[in-house]
Coordinates of C-alpha atoms (C1' of nucleotides) in Angstrom, one line a residue:
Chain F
X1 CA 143.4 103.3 48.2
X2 CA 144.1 103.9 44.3
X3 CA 143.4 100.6 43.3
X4 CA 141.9 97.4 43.6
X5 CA 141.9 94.5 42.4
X6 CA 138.8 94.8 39.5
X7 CA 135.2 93.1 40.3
X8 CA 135.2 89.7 40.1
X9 CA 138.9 88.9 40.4
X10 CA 140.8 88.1 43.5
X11 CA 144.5 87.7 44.6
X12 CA 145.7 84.7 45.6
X13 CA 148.5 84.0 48.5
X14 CA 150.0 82.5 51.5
X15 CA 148.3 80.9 53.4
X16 CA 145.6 80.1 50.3
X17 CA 148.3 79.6 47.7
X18 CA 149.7 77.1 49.3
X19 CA 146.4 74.8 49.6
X20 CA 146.1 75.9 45.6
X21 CA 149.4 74.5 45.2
X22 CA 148.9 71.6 46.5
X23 CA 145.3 71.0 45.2
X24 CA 147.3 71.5 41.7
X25 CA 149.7 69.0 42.5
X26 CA 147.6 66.8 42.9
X27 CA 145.1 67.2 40.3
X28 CA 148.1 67.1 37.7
X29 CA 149.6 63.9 39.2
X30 CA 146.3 61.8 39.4
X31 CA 145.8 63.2 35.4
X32 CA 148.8 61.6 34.5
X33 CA 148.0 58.5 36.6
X34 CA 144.9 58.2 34.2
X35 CA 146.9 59.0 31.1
X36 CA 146.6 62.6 30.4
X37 CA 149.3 64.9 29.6
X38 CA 149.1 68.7 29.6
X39 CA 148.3 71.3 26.6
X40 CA 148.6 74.8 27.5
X41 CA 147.1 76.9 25.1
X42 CA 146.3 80.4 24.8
X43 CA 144.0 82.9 27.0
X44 CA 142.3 84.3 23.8
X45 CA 140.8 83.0 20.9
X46 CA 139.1 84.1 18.0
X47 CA 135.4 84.9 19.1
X48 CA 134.1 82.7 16.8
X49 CA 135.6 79.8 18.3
X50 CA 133.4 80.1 21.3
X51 CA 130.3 81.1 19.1
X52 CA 130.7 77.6 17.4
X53 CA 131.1 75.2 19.9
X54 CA 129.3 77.0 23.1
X55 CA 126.0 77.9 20.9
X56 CA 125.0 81.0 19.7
X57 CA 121.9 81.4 22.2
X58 CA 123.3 80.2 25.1
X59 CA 123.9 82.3 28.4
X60 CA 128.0 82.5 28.3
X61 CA 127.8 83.4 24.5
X62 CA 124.6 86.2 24.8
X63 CA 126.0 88.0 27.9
X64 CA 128.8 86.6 29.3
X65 CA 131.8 86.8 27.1
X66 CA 135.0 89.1 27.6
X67 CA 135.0 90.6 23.5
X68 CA 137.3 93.2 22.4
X69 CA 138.9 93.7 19.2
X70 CA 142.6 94.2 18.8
X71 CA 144.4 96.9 17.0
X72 CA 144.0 95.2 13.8
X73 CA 140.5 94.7 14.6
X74 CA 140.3 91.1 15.1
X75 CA 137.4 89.5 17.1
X76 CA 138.6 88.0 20.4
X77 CA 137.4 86.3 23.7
X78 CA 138.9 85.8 26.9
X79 CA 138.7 82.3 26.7
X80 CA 135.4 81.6 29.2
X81 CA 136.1 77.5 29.4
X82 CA 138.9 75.4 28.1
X83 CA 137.4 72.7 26.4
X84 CA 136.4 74.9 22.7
X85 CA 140.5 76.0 22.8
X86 CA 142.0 72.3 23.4
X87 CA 140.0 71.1 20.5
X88 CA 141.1 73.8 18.5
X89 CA 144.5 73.1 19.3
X90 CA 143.9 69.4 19.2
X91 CA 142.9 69.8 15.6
X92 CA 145.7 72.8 14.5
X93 CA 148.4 70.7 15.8
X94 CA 147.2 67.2 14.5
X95 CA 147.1 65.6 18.1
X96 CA 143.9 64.1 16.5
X97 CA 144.8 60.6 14.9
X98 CA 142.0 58.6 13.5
X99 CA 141.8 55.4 15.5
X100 CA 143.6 56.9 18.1
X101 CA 142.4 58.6 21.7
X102 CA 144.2 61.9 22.7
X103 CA 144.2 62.7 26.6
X104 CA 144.9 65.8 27.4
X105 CA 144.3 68.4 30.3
X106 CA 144.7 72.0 31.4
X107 CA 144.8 74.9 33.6
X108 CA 144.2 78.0 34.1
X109 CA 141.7 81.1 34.3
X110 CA 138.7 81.7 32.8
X111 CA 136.6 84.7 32.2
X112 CA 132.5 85.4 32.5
X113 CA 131.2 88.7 32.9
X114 CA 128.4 87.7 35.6
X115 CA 127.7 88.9 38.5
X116 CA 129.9 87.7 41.4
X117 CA 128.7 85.9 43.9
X118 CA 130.0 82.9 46.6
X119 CA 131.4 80.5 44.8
X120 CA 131.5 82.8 41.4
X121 CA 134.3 85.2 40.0
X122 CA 134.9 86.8 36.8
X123 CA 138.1 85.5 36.1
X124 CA 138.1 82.1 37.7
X125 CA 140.4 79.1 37.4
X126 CA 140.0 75.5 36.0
X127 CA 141.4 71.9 36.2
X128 CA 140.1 69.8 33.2
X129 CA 140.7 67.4 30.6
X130 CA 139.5 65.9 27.8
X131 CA 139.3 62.8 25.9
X132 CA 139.1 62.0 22.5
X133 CA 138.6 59.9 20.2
X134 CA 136.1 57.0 21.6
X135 CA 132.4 56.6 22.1
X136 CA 133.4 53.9 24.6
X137 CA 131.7 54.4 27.5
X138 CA 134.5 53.1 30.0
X139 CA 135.9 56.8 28.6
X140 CA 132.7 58.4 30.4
X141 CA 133.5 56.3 33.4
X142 CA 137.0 57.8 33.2
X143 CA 136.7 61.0 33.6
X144 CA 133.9 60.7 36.0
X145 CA 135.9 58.7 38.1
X146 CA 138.9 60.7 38.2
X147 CA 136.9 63.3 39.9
X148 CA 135.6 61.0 42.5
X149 CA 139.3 60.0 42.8
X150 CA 140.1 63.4 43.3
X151 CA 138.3 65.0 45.5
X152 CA 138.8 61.7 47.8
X153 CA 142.3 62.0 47.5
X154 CA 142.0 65.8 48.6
X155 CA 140.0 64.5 51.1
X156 CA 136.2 66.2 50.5
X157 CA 133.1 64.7 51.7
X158 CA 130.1 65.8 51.3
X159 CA 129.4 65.2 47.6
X160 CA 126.7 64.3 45.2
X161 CA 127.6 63.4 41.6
X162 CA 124.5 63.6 39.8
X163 CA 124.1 61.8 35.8
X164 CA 121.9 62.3 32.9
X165 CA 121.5 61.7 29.3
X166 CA 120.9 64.7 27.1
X167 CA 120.4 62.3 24.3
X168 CA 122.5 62.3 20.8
X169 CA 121.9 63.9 17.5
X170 CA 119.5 61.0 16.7
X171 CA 116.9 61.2 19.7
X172 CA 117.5 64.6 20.8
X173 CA 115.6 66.9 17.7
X174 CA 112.5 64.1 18.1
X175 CA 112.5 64.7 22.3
X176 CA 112.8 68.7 21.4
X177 CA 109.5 68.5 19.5
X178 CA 108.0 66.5 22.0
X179 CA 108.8 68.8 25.0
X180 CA 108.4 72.2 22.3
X181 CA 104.5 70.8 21.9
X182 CA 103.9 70.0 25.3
X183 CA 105.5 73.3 26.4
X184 CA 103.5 75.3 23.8
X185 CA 100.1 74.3 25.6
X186 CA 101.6 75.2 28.7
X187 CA 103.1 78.1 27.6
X188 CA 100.8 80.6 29.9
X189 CA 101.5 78.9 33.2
X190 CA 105.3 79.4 32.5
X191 CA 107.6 82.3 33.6
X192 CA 109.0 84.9 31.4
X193 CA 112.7 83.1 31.0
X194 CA 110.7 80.1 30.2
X195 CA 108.2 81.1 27.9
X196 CA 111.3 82.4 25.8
X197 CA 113.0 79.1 26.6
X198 CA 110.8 77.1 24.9
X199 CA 111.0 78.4 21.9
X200 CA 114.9 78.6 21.7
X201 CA 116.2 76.2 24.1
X202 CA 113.0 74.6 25.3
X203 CA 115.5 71.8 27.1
X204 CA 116.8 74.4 29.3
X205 CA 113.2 75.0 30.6
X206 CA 113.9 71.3 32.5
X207 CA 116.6 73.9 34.7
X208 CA 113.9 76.2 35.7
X209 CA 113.5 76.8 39.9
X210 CA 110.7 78.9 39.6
X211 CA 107.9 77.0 41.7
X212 CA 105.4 77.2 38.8
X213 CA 107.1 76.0 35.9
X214 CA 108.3 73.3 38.4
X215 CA 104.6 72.1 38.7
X216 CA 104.9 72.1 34.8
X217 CA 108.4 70.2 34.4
X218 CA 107.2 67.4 37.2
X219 CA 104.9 66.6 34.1
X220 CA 106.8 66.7 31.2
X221 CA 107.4 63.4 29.6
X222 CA 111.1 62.4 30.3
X223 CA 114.3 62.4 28.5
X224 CA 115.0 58.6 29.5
X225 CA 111.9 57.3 27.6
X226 CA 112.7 59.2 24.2
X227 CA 116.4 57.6 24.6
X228 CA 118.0 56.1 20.6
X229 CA 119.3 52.5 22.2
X230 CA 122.6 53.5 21.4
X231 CA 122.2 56.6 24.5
X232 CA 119.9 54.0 26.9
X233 CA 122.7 52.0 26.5
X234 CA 125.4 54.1 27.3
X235 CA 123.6 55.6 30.4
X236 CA 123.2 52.4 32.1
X237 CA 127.0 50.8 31.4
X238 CA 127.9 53.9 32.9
X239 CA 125.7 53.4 36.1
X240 CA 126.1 49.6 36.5
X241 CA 129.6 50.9 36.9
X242 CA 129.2 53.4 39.1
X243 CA 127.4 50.6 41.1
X244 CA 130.3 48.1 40.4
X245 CA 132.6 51.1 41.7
X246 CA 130.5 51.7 44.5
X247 CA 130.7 55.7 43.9
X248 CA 127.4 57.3 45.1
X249 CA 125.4 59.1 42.7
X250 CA 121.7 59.6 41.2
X251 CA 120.3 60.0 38.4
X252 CA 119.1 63.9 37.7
X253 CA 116.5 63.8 34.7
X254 CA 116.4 67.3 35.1
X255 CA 119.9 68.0 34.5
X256 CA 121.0 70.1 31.4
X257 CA 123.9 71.8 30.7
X258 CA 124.2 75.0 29.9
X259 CA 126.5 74.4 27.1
X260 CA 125.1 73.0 23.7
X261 CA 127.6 71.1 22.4
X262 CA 126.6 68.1 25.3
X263 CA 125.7 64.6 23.8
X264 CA 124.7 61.7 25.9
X265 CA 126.3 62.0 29.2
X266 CA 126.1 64.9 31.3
X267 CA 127.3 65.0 34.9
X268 CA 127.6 67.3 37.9
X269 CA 129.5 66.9 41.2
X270 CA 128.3 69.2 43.8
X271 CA 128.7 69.8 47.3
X272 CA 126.5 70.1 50.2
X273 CA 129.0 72.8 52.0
X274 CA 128.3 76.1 49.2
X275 CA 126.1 78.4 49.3
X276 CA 123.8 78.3 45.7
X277 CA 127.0 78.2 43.3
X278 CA 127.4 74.6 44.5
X279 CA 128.7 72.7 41.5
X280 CA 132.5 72.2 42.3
X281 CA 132.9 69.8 39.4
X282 CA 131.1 69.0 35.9
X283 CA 131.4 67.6 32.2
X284 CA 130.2 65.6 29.9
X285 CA 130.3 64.0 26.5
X286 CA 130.1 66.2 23.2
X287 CA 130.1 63.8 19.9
X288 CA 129.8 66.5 17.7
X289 CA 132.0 69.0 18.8
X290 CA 135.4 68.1 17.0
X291 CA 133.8 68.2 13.6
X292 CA 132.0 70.9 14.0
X293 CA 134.8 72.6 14.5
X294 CA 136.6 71.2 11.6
X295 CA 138.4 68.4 13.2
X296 CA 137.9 64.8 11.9
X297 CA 134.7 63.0 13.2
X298 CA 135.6 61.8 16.6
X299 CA 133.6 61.5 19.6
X300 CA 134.7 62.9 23.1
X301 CA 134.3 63.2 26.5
X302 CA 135.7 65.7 29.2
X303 CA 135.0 67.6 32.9
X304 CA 136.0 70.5 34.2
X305 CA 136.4 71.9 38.0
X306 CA 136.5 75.3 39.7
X307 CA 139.9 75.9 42.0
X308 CA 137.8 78.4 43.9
X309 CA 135.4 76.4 44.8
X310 CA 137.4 73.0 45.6
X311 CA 139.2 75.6 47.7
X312 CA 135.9 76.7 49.4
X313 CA 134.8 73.4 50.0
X314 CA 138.3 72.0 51.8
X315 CA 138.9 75.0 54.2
X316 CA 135.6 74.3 55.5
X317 CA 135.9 70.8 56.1
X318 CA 139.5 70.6 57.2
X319 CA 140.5 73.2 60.1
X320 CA 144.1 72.4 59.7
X321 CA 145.6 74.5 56.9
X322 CA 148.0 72.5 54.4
X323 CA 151.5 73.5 55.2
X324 CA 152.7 76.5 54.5
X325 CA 155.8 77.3 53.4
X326 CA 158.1 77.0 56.3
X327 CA 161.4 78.0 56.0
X328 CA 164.4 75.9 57.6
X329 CA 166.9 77.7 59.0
X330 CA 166.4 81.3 60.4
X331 CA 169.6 83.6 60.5
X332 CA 170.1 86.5 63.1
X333 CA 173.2 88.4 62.1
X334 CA 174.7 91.4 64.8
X335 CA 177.1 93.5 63.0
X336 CA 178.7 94.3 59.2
X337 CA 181.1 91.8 59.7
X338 CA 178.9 88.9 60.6
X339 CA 176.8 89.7 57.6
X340 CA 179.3 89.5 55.1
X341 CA 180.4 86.0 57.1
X342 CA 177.0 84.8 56.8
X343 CA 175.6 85.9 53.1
X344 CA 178.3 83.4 51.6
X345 CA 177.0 80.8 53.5
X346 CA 173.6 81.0 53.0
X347 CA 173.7 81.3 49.3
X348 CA 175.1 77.9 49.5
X349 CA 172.2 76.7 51.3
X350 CA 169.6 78.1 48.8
X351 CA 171.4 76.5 46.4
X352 CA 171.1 73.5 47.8
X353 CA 167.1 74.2 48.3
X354 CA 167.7 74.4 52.1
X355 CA 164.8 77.4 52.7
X356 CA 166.9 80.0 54.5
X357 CA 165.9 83.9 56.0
X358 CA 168.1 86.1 57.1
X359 CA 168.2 89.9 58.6
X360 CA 170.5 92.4 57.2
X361 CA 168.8 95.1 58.5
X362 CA 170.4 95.4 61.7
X363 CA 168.1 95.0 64.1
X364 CA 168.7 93.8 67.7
X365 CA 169.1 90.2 68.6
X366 CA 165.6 90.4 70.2
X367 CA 163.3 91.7 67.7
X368 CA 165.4 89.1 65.5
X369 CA 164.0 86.6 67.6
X370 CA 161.0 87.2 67.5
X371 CA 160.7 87.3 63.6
X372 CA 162.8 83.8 63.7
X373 CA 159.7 83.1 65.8
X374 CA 157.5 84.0 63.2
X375 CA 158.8 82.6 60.4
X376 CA 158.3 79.2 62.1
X377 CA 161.6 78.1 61.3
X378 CA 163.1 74.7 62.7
X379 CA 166.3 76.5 63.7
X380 CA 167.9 80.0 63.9
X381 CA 171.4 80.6 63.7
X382 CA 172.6 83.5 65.3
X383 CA 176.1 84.7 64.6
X384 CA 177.8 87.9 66.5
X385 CA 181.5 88.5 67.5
X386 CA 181.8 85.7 69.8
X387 CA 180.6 83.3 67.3
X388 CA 183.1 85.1 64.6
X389 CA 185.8 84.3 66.5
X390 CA 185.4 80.6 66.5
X391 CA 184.1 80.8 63.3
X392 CA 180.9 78.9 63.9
X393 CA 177.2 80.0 64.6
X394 CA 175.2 79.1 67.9
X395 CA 172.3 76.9 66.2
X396 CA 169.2 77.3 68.4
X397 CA 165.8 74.6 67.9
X398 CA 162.8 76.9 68.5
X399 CA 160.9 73.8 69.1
X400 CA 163.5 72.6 72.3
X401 CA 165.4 75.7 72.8
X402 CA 168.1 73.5 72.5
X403 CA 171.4 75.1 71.6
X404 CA 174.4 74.3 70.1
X405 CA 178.1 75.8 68.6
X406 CA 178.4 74.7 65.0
X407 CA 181.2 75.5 62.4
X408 CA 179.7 77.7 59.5
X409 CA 181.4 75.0 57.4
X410 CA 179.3 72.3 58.9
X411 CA 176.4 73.9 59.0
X412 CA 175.0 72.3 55.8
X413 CA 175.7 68.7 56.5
X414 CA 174.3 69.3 60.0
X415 CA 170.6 70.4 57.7
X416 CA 171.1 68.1 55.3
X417 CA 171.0 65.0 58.1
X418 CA 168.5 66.7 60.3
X419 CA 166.0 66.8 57.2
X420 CA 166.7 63.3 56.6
X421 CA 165.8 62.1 60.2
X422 CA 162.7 64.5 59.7
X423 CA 161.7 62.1 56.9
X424 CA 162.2 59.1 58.4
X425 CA 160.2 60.2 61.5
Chain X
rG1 C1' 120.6 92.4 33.9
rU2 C1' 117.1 92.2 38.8
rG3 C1' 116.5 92.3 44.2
rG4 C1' 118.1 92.3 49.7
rG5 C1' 122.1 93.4 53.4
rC6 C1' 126.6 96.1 54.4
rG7 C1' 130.9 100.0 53.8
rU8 C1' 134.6 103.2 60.7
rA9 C1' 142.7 101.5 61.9
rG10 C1' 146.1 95.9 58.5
rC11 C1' 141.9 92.4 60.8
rU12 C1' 137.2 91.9 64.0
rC13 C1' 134.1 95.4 65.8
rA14 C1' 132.4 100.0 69.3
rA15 C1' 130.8 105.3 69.2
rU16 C1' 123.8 107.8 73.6
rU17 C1' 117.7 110.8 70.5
rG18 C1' 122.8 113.9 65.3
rG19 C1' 126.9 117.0 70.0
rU20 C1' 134.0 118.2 72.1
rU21 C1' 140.1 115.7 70.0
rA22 C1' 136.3 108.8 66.4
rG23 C1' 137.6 104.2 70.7
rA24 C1' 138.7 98.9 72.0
rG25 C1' 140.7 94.0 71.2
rC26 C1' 143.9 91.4 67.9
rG27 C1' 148.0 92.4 64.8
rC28 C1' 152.4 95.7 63.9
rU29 C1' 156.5 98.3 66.4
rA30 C1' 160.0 99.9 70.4
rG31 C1' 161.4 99.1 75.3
rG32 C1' 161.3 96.4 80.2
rC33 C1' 165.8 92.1 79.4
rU34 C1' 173.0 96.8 76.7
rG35 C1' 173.2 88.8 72.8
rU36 C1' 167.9 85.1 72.8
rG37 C1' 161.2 84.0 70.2
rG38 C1' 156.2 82.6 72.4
rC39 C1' 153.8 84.6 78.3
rC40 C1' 153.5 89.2 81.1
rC41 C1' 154.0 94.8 81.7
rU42 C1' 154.8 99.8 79.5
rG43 C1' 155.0 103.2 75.5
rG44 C1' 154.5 104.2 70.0
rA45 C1' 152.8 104.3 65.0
rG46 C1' 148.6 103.6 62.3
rG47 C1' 141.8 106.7 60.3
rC48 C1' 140.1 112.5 54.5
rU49 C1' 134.6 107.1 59.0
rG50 C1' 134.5 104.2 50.5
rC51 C1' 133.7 108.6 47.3
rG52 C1' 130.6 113.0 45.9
rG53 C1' 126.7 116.2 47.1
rG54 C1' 122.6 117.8 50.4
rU55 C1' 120.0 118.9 55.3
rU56 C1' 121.8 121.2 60.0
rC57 C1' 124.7 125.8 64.5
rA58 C1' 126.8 120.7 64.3
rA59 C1' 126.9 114.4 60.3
rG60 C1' 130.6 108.3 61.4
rU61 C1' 125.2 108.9 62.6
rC62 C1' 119.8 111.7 58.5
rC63 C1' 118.7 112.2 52.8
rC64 C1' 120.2 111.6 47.5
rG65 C1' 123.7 109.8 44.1
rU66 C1' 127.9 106.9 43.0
rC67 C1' 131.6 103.1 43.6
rG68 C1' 132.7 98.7 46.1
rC69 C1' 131.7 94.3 49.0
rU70 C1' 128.2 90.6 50.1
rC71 C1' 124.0 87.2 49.5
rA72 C1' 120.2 85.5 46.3
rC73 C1' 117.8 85.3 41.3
rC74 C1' 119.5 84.2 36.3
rC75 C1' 123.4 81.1 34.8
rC76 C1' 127.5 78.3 35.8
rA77 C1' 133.1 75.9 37.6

RNA sequence: GUGGGCGUAGCUCAAUUGGUUAGAGCGCUAGGCUGUGGCCCUGGAGGCUGCGGGUUCAAGUCCCGUCGCUCACCCCA
């Protein structure tokens, strides 16, 4: 075969499309339950953009990003999360209104040049949103919620959301020269990643699975105790209302994100049925972020998912596939004439959204049949000379074998009334 | 970027210590049934054994390279 489908990326389709449809569906109609509406923006950005608000020294940033420059030698990036391009947006197009909260979400791909792995592609897609405009930590609660919301309503079990406090731009440099000291007399009993990490990003060194350096992070004095009040504060609203909400979670003092524009809140759902890339859902709060990247000061707080691995994650627990799209009414045609009878007919059901297949492709009435069969259509209408005579079709219900003569006129009532009683049960 | 496993038909997999024309099941397709699907029976199509090189009288099988898939590390959704 010529080609394939490049390293990393995937197609999508029936029977999978489908579930992604409807995890979309209903991902955008809980987000509007909760008071988002959407923002589309584009799949490229100026590189800098993602510099800014990602961090300079940060994984995605060093080695991850999809750069090029365009003809006029711009600096681009395939855009490798959405929340740095909303807030851009946000701010270009004055959604941003001081006193006011903005809701918005997205979706759509992303892009990370890593190596692929379960759960992990190079151009992946994402459900999110974003808040802001409000410190308030009910707004945290929101958009950790939501997800729990979700994933019930898509029916997952299974899950662990896991919280922590990364601290704000008051307590965190004080805790960063804490753990920098503590990790400099250490430093020989770290690994390589590690020894570099605690120079750089010595809070990433909290992330570490190597066995040794978890010896050393088991001693490291936590986060929690070098909390402002303002962050202690925040945390534990947020958990007495995770209590109050009954959602099931625990605390992670290990968790960092690998993104640095985090303050306060960090959060990551994950699920016990992936293999290491297990995170299905995650977010978090980032005070700085909109004035940093020129906006007016306001605080915010978003999440986003991966459509892969929600994907993943349902197909395993449910054996019974979403579904599919099933057409309605199946039509076997024998002979020129009965063609040109028929095609009127059935553009007048499509247009009335009645799902309709036909074969012009004269076949015989058998191997019809047996692709009616397969298109798991509710009836199939077969029309050859006899039925042309009386101007009707012989309407057969592949469930009962039932059949019946019905006028070609009729035909569309007769749909319309048998989908209603399919509603009502 | 690092390491392990694996590349044979659309799919899942066979093929003796290297040995004739690379097989099976499922799927697809035609017929049995000249106008009726699923079950059954019979036939048919479909393969540069990922690609390139090497060893050999002989390579799907052994060796090297390469590409891809996969799992894990790193990191993340």
């Amino acid at each position: 075969m010529k080609f394939k489908s490049v390293r990393g990326t995937r197609d999508v389709f029936s029977p999978e499309i489908e579930l992604w449809q409807y995890l979309e569906n209903t991902a955008v109609a809980l987000l509007k339950a909760y008071g988002f509406s959407e923002i589309r923006t584009p799949i490229f950005e100026e590189s800098a953009l993602f510099n800014r608000s990602i961090g300079e020294d940060t994984d995605i940033v060093e080695k991850e990003m999809y750069s090029f420059q365009d003809k006029k030698g711009r600096n681009l990036t395939l855009r490798p999360e959405g929340t740095a391009g909303v807030i851009r947006a946000a701010i270009e197009q004055n959604l941003l209104v001081q006193s006011n909260i903005a809701k918005l979400y997205y979706l759509g791909p992303m892009f990370r040049y890593e190596r692929p792995q379960a759960g992990r592609y190079r151009q992946f897609y994402q459900i999110g949103a974003e808040c802001v405009g409000s410190d308030n930590y009910r707004r945290d609660l929101e958009i950790i919620l939501w997800c729990v919301d979700y994933f019930a309503a898509i029916g997952l079990t299974g899950l662990k959301v896991c919280l922590n406090s990364v601290g704000c731009a008051d307590c965190r440099p004080a805790y960063r020269e804490v753990l920098k000291k503590y990790l400099q007399d250490q430093t020989g009993k770290l690994c390589g990643d590690c020894q570099r990490r605690a120079v750089k990003n010595p809070l990433r060194v909290l992330d570490c699975k190597v066995d040794s350096c978890r010896e050393i992070i088991f001693g490291i004095p936590a986060m929690q105790d070098w909390l402002c009040d303002a962050c202690k504060t925040n945390l534990s609203e947020i958990e007495a209302d995770l209590k109050k909400e009954k959602v099931n979670f625990i605390i992670d003092k290990y968790l960092v994100r690998g993104l640095d524009y985090y303050t306060r809140t960090v959060f990551e759902i994950k699920s016990e049925n992936l293999g290491a890339q297990d995170t299905i859902a995650a977010g978090g709060r980032y005070d700085k972020l909109v004035q940093e990247l020129g906006g007016p000061p306001m605080p915010a707080v978003g999440f986003a998912l991966g459509l892969e691995r929600v994907s993943e994650v349902r197909q395993k627990q449910k054996a019974v596939a979403t579904p599919g799209n099933r057409i309605d009414i199946f039509f076997a045609l024998l002979g020129e004439q009965a063609q040109n009878r028929a095609a009127g007919v059935i553009r007048e059901l499509r247009q009335q959204r009645i799902k309709v297949e036909a074969v012009f492709e004269n076949k015989s009435l058998k191997s019809q049949m047996r692709l009616a069969d397969q298109s798991g259509a509710k009836f199939t209408a077969i029309l050859g000379e006899e039925e042309l005579k009386k101007d009707s079709v012989t309407l057969r219900n592949m469930q009962t074998k039932e059949q019946k003569d019905i006028k070609l006129d009729e035909l569309s009532q007769f749909l319309k009334t048998a989908k209603s009683e399919e509603y009502n049960g």
